[in-house]
Amino acid sequence: MARPREAIVECLSELQSESHENQQKALLTLVSITKVNPHNRNLLAQTNGVVSTLLSLSMSPSSTTIQLLALSILFNLSLNPNLKQTLADMEKILFLNSVIMSSTSVEPSRIAASLLCSLAMLDKNKAKFGVAGTVEALVKVISRPRGPASHHFLSTLAELVQFHGNCTVAVQSGAVPVLIKLVKDSDCEDLAGTSLAILCLLARFEEGLTALKEMDKIVALLIEILKGKCMLSKEGAADILLRLFDESEGCIRDALRLPELSSVLADLSVRGSVRAREKASLLMKKLMEANMDVVYGDTGNKTAAYLQC
């Protein structure tokens, strides 16, 4: 137990040095001892002045390596649930926002996004990020051309919008058209799937659902996704369609005009994942009821109920 404590004290002393070489060596040691050991993370966090020193070094304009190492240690510390709340103060959040907004530093942006995501996993922290402008910053960087950190940004946004207030901020910041564009344009199934998962979270609330309904040819786009290969995307598209059908007769009419819809849903109900099959069955039920209502009126509703039984 004494050895990690002694190493931490020694490293902290080296971090005060003006030598980049000594600072880098100390940071590498701290990265190593905090990477897998929760106890060592607690020891480091409890050492007076260490977090503020790491934050200062992570702002270092003169050395990207030192900045990356300092951010990596802060990320390691954030993996301890008991440290998430103390690390998520406004100063650190605003700094991390500035890092992800910087288009010149890809690797620091990636680590900063991972750190934000880790801190946001504590529910008590989620509202802070909405106040600090993190949601708006993420929507803005996601709207840029795709880069190496794009998935990290999306994962962080997905974590934040589990909180209703952040959903509202995301919709007001234009997240829905940005994510729809990413789904349309992305040749990366992982990015498209994560984007649809975020849209599902936004669609839980009226503002998100309204923004989706306003998108041009949204039903046709979602049906097209159901014909694709990525199961995560199919699950997301089916979930959004269900919410749209619950709220909009117009969306149901748009779906009924698509001749391939029944075969797409039939295929998904057989060859999809468990979740996708459940969603496909519910969609078929809704469309059957709607079609009966259109053709036969009240009699059709009774027939649909009979067939369902």
XYZ file of C-alpha atoms in Angstrom:
309
model
C 0.000 0.000 0.000
C 2.900 2.349 0.801
C 4.594 1.974 -2.599
C 1.819 3.524 -4.726
C 1.455 6.333 -2.194
C 5.186 7.042 -2.307
C 5.189 6.905 -6.094
C 2.305 9.393 -6.232
C 4.090 11.837 -3.920
C 7.264 11.539 -5.986
C 5.364 12.039 -9.248
C 3.564 15.087 -7.900
C 6.933 16.601 -7.059
C 8.162 15.909 -10.621
C 5.034 17.526 -12.071
C 6.051 20.821 -10.457
C 9.321 20.727 -12.385
C 9.826 22.937 -15.442
C 11.323 20.021 -17.362
C 8.869 18.517 -19.870
C 10.871 15.303 -19.773
C 10.399 14.946 -16.006
C 6.735 15.868 -16.240
C 6.155 13.337 -18.997
C 7.899 10.577 -17.050
C 5.802 11.336 -13.946
C 2.581 11.410 -15.963
C 3.380 8.065 -17.596
C 3.856 6.562 -14.125
C 0.516 7.973 -12.951
C -1.251 6.671 -16.065
C 0.161 3.221 -15.324
C -0.794 3.069 -11.648
C -4.328 4.414 -12.198
C -5.192 2.404 -15.294
C -6.646 -0.686 -13.601
C -6.490 -0.123 -9.834
C -9.469 1.724 -8.238
C -7.601 2.021 -4.925
C -4.705 3.825 -6.589
C -7.164 6.212 -8.250
C -8.611 7.090 -4.874
C -5.121 7.585 -3.434
C -4.217 9.940 -6.266
C -7.487 11.903 -6.035
C -7.006 12.334 -2.278
C -3.507 13.741 -2.710
C -3.666 17.477 -2.119
C -3.360 19.563 -5.281
C -3.037 16.714 -7.757
C -6.332 17.193 -9.623
C -5.768 20.937 -10.109
C -2.222 20.192 -11.300
C -3.494 17.648 -13.816
C -6.118 20.094 -15.052
C -3.454 22.757 -15.486
C -1.206 20.359 -17.428
C -4.114 19.241 -19.607
C -4.371 22.885 -20.727
C -0.698 22.898 -21.703
C -0.336 24.675 -25.068
C 3.312 23.718 -25.466
C 3.114 19.916 -25.379
C 0.335 17.758 -26.849
C 1.891 14.688 -25.226
C 1.657 16.179 -21.727
C -1.909 17.333 -22.429
C -2.906 13.827 -23.570
C -1.312 12.137 -20.570
C -2.946 14.536 -18.093
C -6.357 14.021 -19.719
C -5.815 10.250 -19.671
C -5.172 10.305 -15.912
C -8.296 12.407 -15.307
C -10.237 9.880 -17.386
C -8.815 7.009 -15.310
C -9.894 8.787 -12.119
C -13.410 9.259 -13.519
C -13.828 5.483 -13.776
C -14.287 5.359 -9.981
C -18.004 6.026 -9.282
C -17.163 7.869 -6.046
C -14.985 10.388 -7.917
C -17.382 11.304 -10.741
C -19.283 14.005 -8.862
C -16.218 15.858 -7.542
C -14.509 15.768 -10.950
C -17.556 17.206 -12.731
C -17.258 20.805 -11.593
C -18.065 23.678 -13.943
C -14.439 24.666 -14.546
C -13.498 21.198 -15.801
C -16.649 20.815 -17.905
C -16.126 24.169 -19.638
C -12.508 23.267 -20.334
C -13.493 19.865 -21.787
C -16.090 21.610 -23.964
C -13.326 23.795 -25.393
C -11.165 20.743 -26.112
C -13.868 18.893 -28.088
C -14.654 22.099 -29.993
C -11.041 22.451 -31.111
C -10.761 21.148 -34.678
C -6.962 21.097 -34.520
C -6.562 18.436 -31.811
C -8.137 15.096 -32.680
C -6.650 12.887 -29.957
C -7.290 15.302 -27.064
C -10.864 15.704 -28.373
C -11.346 11.950 -28.264
C -10.093 11.625 -24.675
C -12.037 14.719 -23.568
C -15.253 13.255 -25.044
C -14.599 9.955 -23.261
C -14.042 11.829 -19.991
C -17.284 13.787 -20.451
C -19.136 10.557 -21.174
C -17.686 8.872 -18.092
C -18.651 11.794 -15.843
C -22.149 11.923 -17.374
C -22.784 8.303 -16.397
C -23.559 9.577 -12.911
C -27.174 10.735 -13.137
C -26.574 13.564 -10.665
C -24.074 15.070 -13.113
C -26.226 15.060 -16.252
C -27.994 18.396 -15.661
C -24.645 20.195 -15.199
C -23.667 19.467 -18.789
C -26.869 20.995 -20.125
C -26.165 24.185 -18.171
C -22.490 24.241 -19.217
C -23.244 24.070 -22.950
C -21.847 20.576 -23.523
C -24.922 19.391 -25.443
C -24.753 22.340 -27.864
C -21.004 21.790 -28.305
C -21.514 18.108 -29.123
C -24.254 18.830 -31.671
C -21.971 21.382 -33.322
C -18.956 19.034 -33.603
C -21.161 16.145 -34.790
C -22.450 18.393 -37.596
C -18.903 18.770 -38.925
C -17.455 16.341 -41.489
C -16.882 12.927 -39.934
C -13.587 12.459 -38.089
C -11.776 9.960 -35.846
C -13.563 11.289 -32.743
C -17.097 11.260 -34.225
C -18.175 8.098 -32.469
C -16.874 9.394 -29.129
C -18.968 12.546 -29.573
C -22.069 10.513 -30.410
C -21.584 8.195 -27.433
C -21.296 11.178 -25.101
C -24.437 12.779 -26.533
C -26.276 9.450 -26.188
C -25.403 9.392 -22.492
C -26.432 13.008 -21.892
C -29.832 12.849 -23.617
C -31.035 10.183 -21.225
C -31.929 13.248 -19.125
C -35.056 15.070 -20.363
C -33.612 18.549 -19.959
C -30.672 17.667 -22.176
C -33.074 16.248 -24.796
C -34.789 19.634 -24.960
C -31.442 21.421 -25.348
C -30.345 18.952 -28.048
C -33.545 19.428 -30.086
C -33.315 23.224 -29.760
C -29.688 23.004 -30.934
C -30.737 21.239 -34.142
C -29.717 17.695 -33.190
C -32.515 15.979 -35.138
C -31.587 17.195 -38.662
C -27.884 16.770 -37.843
C -28.399 13.138 -36.796
C -30.733 12.399 -39.719
C -28.089 13.722 -42.117
C -25.502 11.492 -40.460
C -27.795 8.476 -40.858
C -28.341 9.278 -44.545
C -24.747 10.084 -45.440
C -22.756 7.738 -43.215
C -21.239 4.623 -44.737
C -20.334 3.536 -41.187
C -23.053 1.326 -39.680
C -21.804 1.972 -36.146
C -22.229 5.747 -36.476
C -25.647 5.404 -38.107
C -26.792 2.962 -35.408
C -25.664 5.243 -32.583
C -27.316 8.245 -34.280
C -30.616 6.349 -34.472
C -30.276 5.313 -30.818
C -29.973 9.010 -29.896
C -32.996 9.857 -32.059
C -34.954 7.165 -30.165
C -34.071 8.877 -26.891
C -35.111 12.267 -28.273
C -38.386 10.795 -29.575
C -39.479 9.872 -26.041
C -40.531 13.484 -25.548
C -42.866 15.767 -27.491
C -40.206 18.177 -28.729
C -38.105 15.377 -30.213
C -41.071 13.642 -31.810
C -42.308 16.918 -33.295
C -38.877 17.601 -34.809
C -38.829 14.114 -36.340
C -42.320 14.518 -37.832
C -41.154 17.731 -39.492
C -38.323 15.974 -41.329
C -38.983 15.450 -45.038
C -39.884 11.844 -45.991
C -38.941 10.563 -42.523
C -41.135 7.442 -42.807
C -39.626 6.416 -46.159
C -36.115 6.915 -44.716
C -36.858 4.724 -41.687
C -38.379 1.988 -43.867
C -35.252 2.104 -46.028
C -33.137 1.586 -42.887
C -35.232 -1.489 -42.026
C -34.071 -2.962 -45.337
C -30.388 -2.532 -44.394
C -27.905 -4.844 -42.686
C -27.152 -3.133 -39.356
C -29.390 -4.601 -36.633
C -28.777 -1.685 -34.256
C -30.029 0.692 -36.958
C -33.049 -1.507 -37.652
C -33.992 -1.572 -33.966
C -33.695 2.206 -33.764
C -35.698 2.802 -36.943
C -38.474 0.435 -35.809
C -38.646 2.109 -32.402
C -38.966 5.580 -33.953
C -41.629 4.365 -36.390
C -43.692 3.029 -33.496
C -43.556 6.387 -31.741
C -44.436 8.237 -34.950
C -47.381 5.922 -35.637
C -48.675 6.431 -32.095
C -48.703 10.209 -32.558
C -49.385 10.820 -36.244
C -52.029 9.402 -38.579
C -50.196 11.157 -41.381
C -47.107 9.025 -40.768
C -49.244 5.865 -40.881
C -50.781 6.984 -44.196
C -47.298 7.644 -45.579
C -46.267 4.125 -44.545
C -49.331 2.476 -46.078
C -48.453 4.077 -49.428
C -45.139 2.190 -49.547
C -45.682 -1.108 -51.410
C -42.600 -2.827 -49.958
C -43.524 -2.146 -46.320
C -45.325 -5.406 -45.575
C -42.516 -7.573 -46.957
C -39.873 -5.539 -45.092
C -41.698 -5.952 -41.776
C -42.384 -9.651 -42.440
C -38.668 -10.218 -43.086
C -37.695 -8.305 -39.946
C -40.184 -10.262 -37.832
C -38.442 -13.503 -38.867
C -34.779 -12.613 -39.330
C -34.313 -9.740 -36.907
C -32.948 -9.681 -33.376
C -35.350 -10.417 -30.516
C -35.948 -6.694 -29.994
C -36.350 -6.024 -33.718
C -38.825 -8.905 -34.086
C -40.926 -7.519 -31.235
C -40.956 -4.051 -32.828
C -41.829 -5.493 -36.257
C -44.804 -7.387 -34.794
C -46.094 -4.234 -33.118
C -45.690 -2.249 -36.336
C -47.584 -4.866 -38.340
C -50.384 -4.820 -35.774
C -50.674 -1.011 -35.940
C -50.664 -0.997 -39.739
C -53.252 -3.780 -39.909
C -55.558 -1.858 -37.567
C -55.044 1.368 -39.514
C -55.680 -0.359 -42.842
C -58.846 -2.015 -41.530
C -60.048 1.346 -40.261
C -59.426 2.995 -43.622
C -61.200 0.252 -45.595
C -63.994 -0.871 -43.289
C -64.310 1.796 -40.598
C -65.583 0.552 -37.232
C -66.218 -2.934 -38.585
C -62.590 -3.109 -39.573
C -61.491 -2.274 -36.028
C -63.574 -5.141 -34.661
C -62.190 -7.496 -37.305
C -58.629 -6.477 -36.490
C -59.264 -7.117 -32.814
C -60.720 -10.540 -33.630
C -57.719 -11.458 -35.827
C -55.312 -10.286 -33.144
C -57.002 -12.583 -30.604
